[in-house]
PDB file of C-alpha atoms in Angstrom:
ATOM      1  CA  MET E  39     -43.186  -4.275 -18.897  1.00 71.00           C
ATOM      2  CA  CYS E  40     -42.373  -7.377 -16.434  1.00 86.00           C
ATOM      3  CA  GLY E  41     -41.704  -5.579 -12.977  1.00 94.00           C
ATOM      4  CA  ARG E  42     -42.625  -8.338 -10.857  1.00 97.00           C
ATOM      5  CA  TYR E  43     -42.651 -12.006 -11.232  1.00 98.00           C
ATOM      6  CA  THR E  44     -42.709 -16.037  -9.219  1.00 98.00           C
ATOM      7  CA  ILE E  45     -40.587 -19.054  -9.307  1.00 98.00           C
ATOM      8  CA  THR E  46     -41.774 -21.367  -6.753  1.00 98.00           C
ATOM      9  CA  VAL E  47     -41.194 -24.850  -8.393  1.00 96.00           C
ATOM     10  CA  SER E  48     -38.253 -27.217  -6.579  1.00 93.00           C
ATOM     11  CA  LEU E  49     -35.320 -27.242  -7.386  1.00 92.00           C
ATOM     12  CA  GLU E  50     -34.894 -30.854  -8.461  1.00 92.00           C
ATOM     13  CA  GLU E  51     -38.497 -29.707 -10.767  1.00 94.00           C
ATOM     14  CA  LEU E  52     -36.229 -26.678 -12.111  1.00 94.00           C
ATOM     15  CA  MET E  53     -33.631 -28.413 -13.168  1.00 92.00           C
ATOM     16  CA  LEU E  54     -35.195 -31.120 -14.924  1.00 92.00           C
ATOM     17  CA  HIS E  55     -37.369 -29.270 -17.082  1.00 92.00           C
ATOM     18  CA  PHE E  56     -34.509 -27.124 -18.330  1.00 92.00           C
ATOM     19  CA  LEU E  57     -32.324 -29.704 -18.441  1.00 89.00           C
ATOM     20  CA  LEU E  58     -29.989 -27.967 -16.107  1.00 90.00           C
ATOM     21  CA  GLY E  59     -26.702 -29.119 -15.465  1.00 80.00           C
ATOM     22  CA  SER E  60     -26.007 -27.549 -12.085  1.00 69.00           C
ATOM     23  CA  GLY E  61     -27.764 -25.556  -9.646  1.00 71.00           C
ATOM     24  CA  PRO E  62     -26.747 -23.142  -6.716  1.00 72.00           C
ATOM     25  CA  ALA E  63     -27.630 -24.333  -3.422  1.00 68.00           C
ATOM     26  CA  SER E  64     -29.049 -21.234  -1.949  1.00 82.00           C
ATOM     27  CA  TYR E  65     -31.944 -21.813  -4.634  1.00 90.00           C
ATOM     28  CA  GLY E  66     -35.613 -21.101  -2.721  1.00 92.00           C
ATOM     29  CA  PRO E  67     -39.340 -20.435  -4.025  1.00 96.00           C
ATOM     30  CA  ARG E  68     -39.709 -16.880  -4.730  1.00 97.00           C
ATOM     31  CA  TYR E  69     -43.445 -15.306  -4.496  1.00 98.00           C
ATOM     32  CA  ASN E  70     -42.818 -11.960  -5.224  1.00 98.00           C
ATOM     33  CA  VAL E  71     -39.171 -11.378  -7.304  1.00 98.00           C
ATOM     34  CA  ALA E  72     -38.838  -7.433  -7.819  1.00 97.00           C
ATOM     35  CA  PRO E  73     -36.230  -5.149  -8.977  1.00 97.00           C
ATOM     36  CA  GLY E  74     -32.344  -4.681  -7.642  1.00 96.00           C
ATOM     37  CA  GLN E  75     -32.561  -8.514  -6.220  1.00 96.00           C
ATOM     38  CA  TRP E  76     -30.480 -11.102  -7.086  1.00 96.00           C
ATOM     39  CA  ILE E  77     -32.449 -13.472  -9.347  1.00 96.00           C
ATOM     40  CA  PRO E  78     -31.833 -17.004 -10.734  1.00 95.00           C
ATOM     41  CA  ALA E  79     -30.708 -17.214 -14.379  1.00 96.00           C
ATOM     42  CA  ILE E  80     -30.060 -19.761 -16.827  1.00 95.00           C
ATOM     43  CA  LEU E  81     -26.623 -19.577 -18.916  1.00 92.00           C
ATOM     44  CA  GLY E  82     -24.811 -21.526 -21.096  1.00 83.00           C
ATOM     45  CA  GLY E  83     -25.977 -24.806 -23.056  1.00 66.00           C
ATOM     46  CA  GLY E  84     -26.397 -25.297 -26.374  1.00 60.00           C
ATOM     47  CA  GLU E  85     -24.264 -27.562 -28.957  1.00 61.00           C
ATOM     48  CA  GLY E  86     -25.636 -30.768 -26.470  1.00 62.00           C
ATOM     49  CA  ALA E  87     -24.006 -28.893 -23.207  1.00 68.00           C
ATOM     50  CA  PRO E  88     -26.639 -28.234 -20.576  1.00 76.00           C
ATOM     51  CA  GLY E  89     -27.086 -24.990 -19.097  1.00 84.00           C
ATOM     52  CA  ARG E  90     -26.304 -23.685 -15.584  1.00 89.00           C
ATOM     53  CA  LEU E  91     -28.078 -21.848 -13.322  1.00 93.00           C
ATOM     54  CA  GLY E  92     -26.561 -19.308 -11.525  1.00 92.00           C
ATOM     55  CA  GLU E  93     -28.038 -15.487 -10.295  1.00 94.00           C
ATOM     56  CA  LEU E  94     -27.904 -12.014 -11.463  1.00 96.00           C
ATOM     57  CA  ARG E  95     -28.732  -8.874 -10.293  1.00 97.00           C
ATOM     58  CA  TRP E  96     -31.665  -7.457 -11.752  1.00 97.00           C
ATOM     59  CA  GLY E  97     -31.473  -4.430 -13.156  1.00 97.00           C
ATOM     60  CA  LEU E  98     -28.905  -4.066 -16.026  1.00 96.00           C
ATOM     61  CA  VAL E  99     -25.612  -2.607 -15.113  1.00 94.00           C
ATOM     62  CA  PRO E 100     -23.501  -2.652 -19.132  1.00 92.00           C
ATOM     63  CA  GLY E 101     -19.628  -3.154 -19.133  1.00 88.00           C
ATOM     64  CA  TRP E 102     -19.202   0.406 -20.625  1.00 85.00           C
ATOM     65  CA  THR E 103     -20.683   2.103 -17.715  1.00 82.00           C
ATOM     66  CA  LYS E 104     -18.795   4.129 -15.653  1.00 77.00           C
ATOM     67  CA  GLU E 105     -19.786   3.875 -12.761  1.00 74.00           C
ATOM     68  CA  ALA E 106     -22.408   1.172 -10.748  1.00 70.00           C
ATOM     69  CA  GLY E 107     -24.291   3.704  -9.287  1.00 70.00           C
ATOM     70  CA  GLY E 108     -25.090   6.181 -11.792  1.00 68.00           C
ATOM     71  CA  GLY E 109     -27.235   5.901 -14.429  1.00 69.00           C
ATOM     72  CA  PRO E 110     -30.547   3.795 -15.592  1.00 75.00           C
ATOM     73  CA  LYS E 111     -30.370  -0.014 -15.050  1.00 89.00           C
ATOM     74  CA  PRO E 112     -32.939  -1.032 -17.420  1.00 95.00           C
ATOM     75  CA  ILE E 113     -35.013  -4.122 -15.910  1.00 97.00           C
ATOM     76  CA  ASN E 114     -36.626  -4.125 -19.117  1.00 97.00           C
ATOM     77  CA  LEU E 115     -35.859  -3.901 -23.211  1.00 96.00           C
ATOM     78  CA  ARG E 116     -37.964  -3.437 -25.513  1.00 96.00           C
ATOM     79  CA  ALA E 117     -37.702  -6.752 -28.356  1.00 96.00           C
ATOM     80  CA  GLU E 118     -38.723  -3.795 -31.041  1.00 95.00           C
ATOM     81  CA  THR E 119     -35.670  -2.262 -30.201  1.00 93.00           C
ATOM     82  CA  VAL E 120     -33.026  -4.203 -28.683  1.00 94.00           C
ATOM     83  CA  GLY E 121     -31.277  -5.085 -31.846  1.00 86.00           C
ATOM     84  CA  GLU E 122     -30.638  -0.967 -32.705  1.00 87.00           C
ATOM     85  CA  LYS E 123     -28.277   0.041 -30.249  1.00 85.00           C
ATOM     86  CA  PRO E 124     -24.717  -1.400 -30.513  1.00 87.00           C
ATOM     87  CA  GLY E 125     -24.330  -1.828 -27.083  1.00 87.00           C
ATOM     88  CA  PHE E 126     -27.314  -3.857 -26.517  1.00 92.00           C
ATOM     89  CA  GLN E 127     -26.719  -5.618 -29.870  1.00 92.00           C
ATOM     90  CA  ARG E 128     -23.293  -7.157 -28.495  1.00 93.00           C
ATOM     91  CA  LEU E 129     -25.144  -8.631 -25.709  1.00 95.00           C
ATOM     92  CA  LEU E 130     -27.957  -9.782 -27.878  1.00 96.00           C
ATOM     93  CA  MET E 131     -24.877 -11.629 -29.720  1.00 94.00           C
ATOM     94  CA  ARG E 132     -22.849 -12.801 -26.972  1.00 93.00           C
ATOM     95  CA  LYS E 133     -24.547 -12.497 -23.540  1.00 96.00           C
ATOM     96  CA  ARG E 134     -28.221 -14.282 -23.520  1.00 97.00           C
ATOM     97  CA  CYS E 135     -29.735 -16.249 -20.426  1.00 97.00           C
ATOM     98  CA  LEU E 136     -32.984 -16.905 -19.249  1.00 97.00           C
ATOM     99  CA  ILE E 137     -34.810 -15.954 -16.459  1.00 98.00           C
ATOM    100  CA  PRO E 138     -36.544 -18.741 -14.895  1.00 97.00           C
ATOM    101  CA  ALA E 139     -40.105 -18.176 -13.671  1.00 98.00           C
ATOM    102  CA  ASP E 140     -43.887 -19.856 -13.089  1.00 98.00           C
ATOM    103  CA  GLY E 141     -45.869 -16.724 -13.116  1.00 98.00           C
ATOM    104  CA  PHE E 142     -45.843 -12.758 -13.770  1.00 98.00           C
ATOM    105  CA  TYR E 143     -47.721  -9.682 -12.201  1.00 98.00           C
ATOM    106  CA  GLU E 144     -49.101  -6.862 -13.644  1.00 98.00           C
ATOM    107  CA  TRP E 145     -51.464  -3.955 -12.267  1.00 96.00           C
ATOM    108  CA  ARG E 146     -54.853  -3.793 -14.016  1.00 94.00           C
ATOM    109  CA  LYS E 147     -56.368   0.119 -13.284  1.00 88.00           C
ATOM    110  CA  THR E 148     -60.003   0.085 -11.554  1.00 85.00           C
ATOM    111  CA  GLY E 149     -62.862   2.058 -12.030  1.00 77.00           C
ATOM    112  CA  ASN E 150     -61.883   3.954  -8.526  1.00 79.00           C
ATOM    113  CA  GLY E 151     -58.427   4.792  -9.247  1.00 79.00           C
ATOM    114  CA  ALA E 152     -57.181   1.561  -7.446  1.00 86.00           C
ATOM    115  CA  LYS E 153     -54.970  -0.932  -8.958  1.00 91.00           C
ATOM    116  CA  GLN E 154     -55.829  -4.603  -8.962  1.00 95.00           C
ATOM    117  CA  PRO E 155     -52.592  -7.200  -9.192  1.00 96.00           C
ATOM    118  CA  VAL E 156     -52.788 -10.063 -11.704  1.00 97.00           C
ATOM    119  CA  ARG E 157     -50.962 -13.014 -11.484  1.00 98.00           C
ATOM    120  CA  PHE E 158     -50.356 -14.326 -15.200  1.00 98.00           C
ATOM    121  CA  VAL E 159     -49.433 -18.289 -15.530  1.00 98.00           C
ATOM    122  CA  MET E 160     -49.685 -21.092 -17.828  1.00 98.00           C
ATOM    123  CA  LYS E 161     -52.757 -23.246 -17.989  1.00 98.00           C
ATOM    124  CA  ASP E 162     -51.018 -25.800 -16.715  1.00 97.00           C
ATOM    125  CA  ARG E 163     -48.748 -24.247 -13.915  1.00 96.00           C
ATOM    126  CA  SER E 164     -45.586 -25.441 -15.754  1.00 96.00           C
ATOM    127  CA  PRO E 165     -42.228 -23.156 -15.164  1.00 97.00           C
ATOM    128  CA  PHE E 166     -41.057 -21.475 -18.355  1.00 98.00           C
ATOM    129  CA  GLY E 167     -38.160 -18.954 -19.540  1.00 98.00           C
ATOM    130  CA  MET E 168     -37.820 -15.154 -20.079  1.00 98.00           C
ATOM    131  CA  ALA E 169     -35.784 -14.047 -22.414  1.00 98.00           C
ATOM    132  CA  ALA E 170     -32.904 -11.493 -20.707  1.00 98.00           C
ATOM    133  CA  LEU E 171     -29.588 -10.513 -21.577  1.00 98.00           C
ATOM    134  CA  TYR E 172     -26.815  -9.919 -19.150  1.00 97.00           C
ATOM    135  CA  ASP E 173     -23.456  -8.229 -18.790  1.00 96.00           C
ATOM    136  CA  THR E 174     -20.543  -7.775 -16.198  1.00 95.00           C
ATOM    137  CA  TRP E 175     -19.364  -4.773 -15.024  1.00 94.00           C
ATOM    138  CA  VAL E 176     -15.739  -4.590 -13.537  1.00 93.00           C
ATOM    139  CA  ASP E 177     -14.710  -1.789 -10.759  1.00 89.00           C
ATOM    140  CA  PRO E 178     -11.247  -0.888 -10.911  1.00 85.00           C
ATOM    141  CA  SER E 179     -10.154  -3.151  -8.404  1.00 87.00           C
ATOM    142  CA  GLY E 180     -11.110  -5.950 -10.416  1.00 89.00           C
ATOM    143  CA  GLY E 181     -14.782  -6.573  -9.024  1.00 92.00           C
ATOM    144  CA  LYS E 182     -17.421  -8.266 -11.127  1.00 94.00           C
ATOM    145  CA  LEU E 183     -21.212  -7.338 -10.584  1.00 95.00           C
ATOM    146  CA  HIS E 184     -23.244  -9.341 -12.776  1.00 96.00           C
ATOM    147  CA  THR E 185     -26.406  -7.777 -13.867  1.00 97.00           C
ATOM    148  CA  CYS E 186     -29.676  -9.187 -16.008  1.00 97.00           C
ATOM    149  CA  THR E 187     -32.080  -7.406 -18.194  1.00 98.00           C
ATOM    150  CA  ILE E 188     -35.336  -9.078 -19.773  1.00 98.00           C
ATOM    151  CA  ILE E 189     -36.752  -8.346 -22.560  1.00 98.00           C
ATOM    152  CA  THR E 190     -40.557  -7.402 -22.989  1.00 98.00           C
ATOM    153  CA  THR E 191     -43.096  -7.675 -26.537  1.00 98.00           C
ATOM    154  CA  SER E 192     -46.231  -6.678 -26.944  1.00 97.00           C
ATOM    155  CA  PRO E 193     -49.051  -8.423 -25.208  1.00 98.00           C
ATOM    156  CA  ASN E 194     -51.557 -11.110 -26.158  1.00 98.00           C
ATOM    157  CA  GLU E 195     -54.896 -11.627 -25.329  1.00 98.00           C
ATOM    158  CA  VAL E 196     -54.444 -12.650 -22.146  1.00 98.00           C
ATOM    159  CA  VAL E 197     -52.397  -9.777 -20.962  1.00 98.00           C
ATOM    160  CA  ALA E 198     -53.849  -7.305 -23.240  1.00 97.00           C
ATOM    161  CA  GLY E 199     -57.034  -6.858 -20.996  1.00 93.00           C
ATOM    162  CA  VAL E 200     -54.610  -5.490 -18.227  1.00 96.00           C
ATOM    163  CA  HIS E 201     -51.113  -4.407 -19.602  1.00 96.00           C
ATOM    164  CA  ASP E 202     -49.712  -3.001 -23.012  1.00 96.00           C
ATOM    165  CA  ARG E 203     -46.100  -5.326 -22.736  1.00 97.00           C
ATOM    166  CA  MET E 204     -45.598  -8.687 -21.372  1.00 98.00           C
ATOM    167  CA  PRO E 205     -42.332 -10.368 -20.766  1.00 98.00           C
ATOM    168  CA  VAL E 206     -41.081 -12.704 -24.241  1.00 98.00           C
ATOM    169  CA  ILE E 207     -41.608 -16.239 -23.044  1.00 98.00           C
ATOM    170  CA  LEU E 208     -39.885 -18.444 -25.302  1.00 98.00           C
ATOM    171  CA  PRO E 209     -40.890 -21.553 -26.409  1.00 96.00           C
ATOM    172  CA  ARG E 210     -39.294 -24.833 -25.365  1.00 92.00           C
ATOM    173  CA  GLU E 211     -37.900 -25.345 -29.083  1.00 91.00           C
ATOM    174  CA  ALA E 212     -36.405 -21.691 -29.156  1.00 94.00           C
ATOM    175  CA  GLU E 213     -34.753 -22.013 -25.836  1.00 93.00           C
ATOM    176  CA  LYS E 214     -32.099 -23.936 -26.964  1.00 90.00           C
ATOM    177  CA  ILE E 215     -31.458 -21.292 -30.066  1.00 92.00           C
ATOM    178  CA  TRP E 216     -31.137 -18.881 -27.595  1.00 95.00           C
ATOM    179  CA  LEU E 217     -28.827 -20.262 -25.115  1.00 94.00           C
ATOM    180  CA  ASP E 218     -26.624 -21.200 -27.877  1.00 92.00           C
ATOM    181  CA  ARG E 219     -23.289 -19.606 -27.744  1.00 88.00           C
ATOM    182  CA  THR E 220     -22.354 -20.478 -30.817  1.00 90.00           C
ATOM    183  CA  VAL E 221     -25.356 -18.156 -32.167  1.00 92.00           C
ATOM    184  CA  ALA E 222     -23.722 -15.195 -32.551  1.00 90.00           C
ATOM    185  CA  ASP E 223     -26.020 -13.645 -35.851  1.00 92.00           C
ATOM    186  CA  VAL E 224     -29.305 -11.451 -34.167  1.00 91.00           C
ATOM    187  CA  ARG E 225     -31.156 -12.465 -37.338  1.00 90.00           C
ATOM    188  CA  PRO E 226     -32.832 -15.773 -36.530  1.00 92.00           C
ATOM    189  CA  LEU E 227     -33.190 -13.980 -33.030  1.00 95.00           C
ATOM    190  CA  LEU E 228     -35.162 -11.559 -33.659  1.00 94.00           C
ATOM    191  CA  PRO E 229     -38.126 -13.306 -34.321  1.00 95.00           C
ATOM    192  CA  LEU E 230     -37.887 -15.319 -31.422  1.00 96.00           C
ATOM    193  CA  LEU E 231     -38.889 -11.987 -29.314  1.00 97.00           C
ATOM    194  CA  THR E 232     -43.134 -12.661 -30.128  1.00 97.00           C
ATOM    195  CA  PRO E 233     -45.841 -12.791 -28.129  1.00 98.00           C
ATOM    196  CA  TYR E 234     -46.442 -16.136 -26.090  1.00 98.00           C
ATOM    197  CA  PRO E 235     -49.760 -18.397 -27.765  1.00 98.00           C
ATOM    198  CA  ALA E 236     -52.474 -16.980 -25.399  1.00 98.00           C
ATOM    199  CA  ASP E 237     -54.577 -20.089 -25.693  1.00 98.00           C
ATOM    200  CA  LYS E 238     -51.351 -21.576 -23.124  1.00 98.00           C
ATOM    201  CA  MET E 239     -52.057 -19.092 -20.760  1.00 98.00           C
ATOM    202  CA  THR E 240     -54.773 -17.689 -18.227  1.00 98.00           C
ATOM    203  CA  SER E 241     -54.597 -15.281 -15.295  1.00 97.00           C
ATOM    204  CA  TYR E 242     -56.289 -14.551 -12.045  1.00 97.00           C
ATOM    205  CA  GLU E 243     -56.461 -11.481  -9.409  1.00 96.00           C
ATOM    206  CA  VAL E 244     -54.179 -11.746  -6.279  1.00 97.00           C
ATOM    207  CA  ASP E 245     -53.744  -9.968  -3.361  1.00 95.00           C
ATOM    208  CA  ALA E 246     -52.780  -6.209  -3.019  1.00 94.00           C
ATOM    209  CA  ARG E 247     -50.194  -7.193  -0.810  1.00 95.00           C
ATOM    210  CA  VAL E 248     -47.991  -8.048  -3.779  1.00 96.00           C
ATOM    211  CA  GLY E 249     -47.398  -4.695  -4.265  1.00 95.00           C
ATOM    212  CA  ASN E 250     -44.831  -4.087  -1.506  1.00 96.00           C
ATOM    213  CA  SER E 251     -41.728  -5.245  -2.796  1.00 95.00           C
ATOM    214  CA  ARG E 252     -40.722  -6.637   0.588  1.00 95.00           C
ATOM    215  CA  TYR E 253     -43.363  -9.047   0.826  1.00 97.00           C
ATOM    216  CA  ASP E 254     -42.899 -12.241  -0.222  1.00 97.00           C
ATOM    217  CA  ALA E 255     -44.713 -15.044   1.004  1.00 97.00           C
ATOM    218  CA  PRO E 256     -46.790 -18.306  -0.475  1.00 97.00           C
ATOM    219  CA  ASP E 257     -50.118 -16.298   0.239  1.00 96.00           C
ATOM    220  CA  CYS E 258     -48.961 -13.494  -2.464  1.00 97.00           C
ATOM    221  CA  ILE E 259     -50.264 -16.059  -5.446  1.00 98.00           C
ATOM    222  CA  GLU E 260     -53.380 -17.139  -3.345  1.00 96.00           C
ATOM    223  CA  PRO E 261     -56.170 -16.393  -6.203  1.00 95.00           C
ATOM    224  CA  MET E 262     -59.012 -13.966  -5.320  1.00 87.00           C
ATOM    225  CA  ARG E 263     -61.263 -14.364  -8.173  1.00 55.00           C
ATOM    226  CA  THR E 264     -60.206 -16.075 -11.881  1.00 50.00           C
ATOM    227  CA  LEU E 265     -60.658 -13.875 -14.797  1.00 45.00           C
ATOM    228  CA  LEU E 266     -62.797 -14.275 -17.677  1.00 44.00           C
TER     229      LEU E 266
END
């Protein structure tokens, strides 16, 4: 699964990397993003139009849900089955987005039963986009709640030693297809949902304080020991 991640680059770097046309004034670095929080998301784009940076709440509340507070709010959907259920297939066809990140955390089991957090990043420390779906739930009075879920896949060689899932990280050339609203056929989309090349990634251990979802400070990403 993908349950924690980071996005610490500046707004200018983020907009330049993803060729965004606009961004929220409230954007700031995040060192320990957790489910249930409002997170940056890239929507739109395609046919030469730039994407835009907005905010979605992490934990999907589908539009067909009767009550926003009831039922599961999946933070992840599996790439292998995301196209099987009609509801999620509709989101795959019409409501795709990218969640910008520059790292994500997973926890490795240690010999004494404890869990050691590990941060996974690109070797060049560049930001990347995680494939995600979003939807809008409307309450009886017309109020809208915009939420999202991140798609996961099987791990590459870097992640496999720590966890059996990883977020779908899209290569730059695949981001345009994913965000293109004119693409409504899932057939060219499903092959994109594969593990990111391991030779472009690395990882390192971080302090256990990242286990506290309320703790969000720069020392969350300080390395303890590089994994070989």
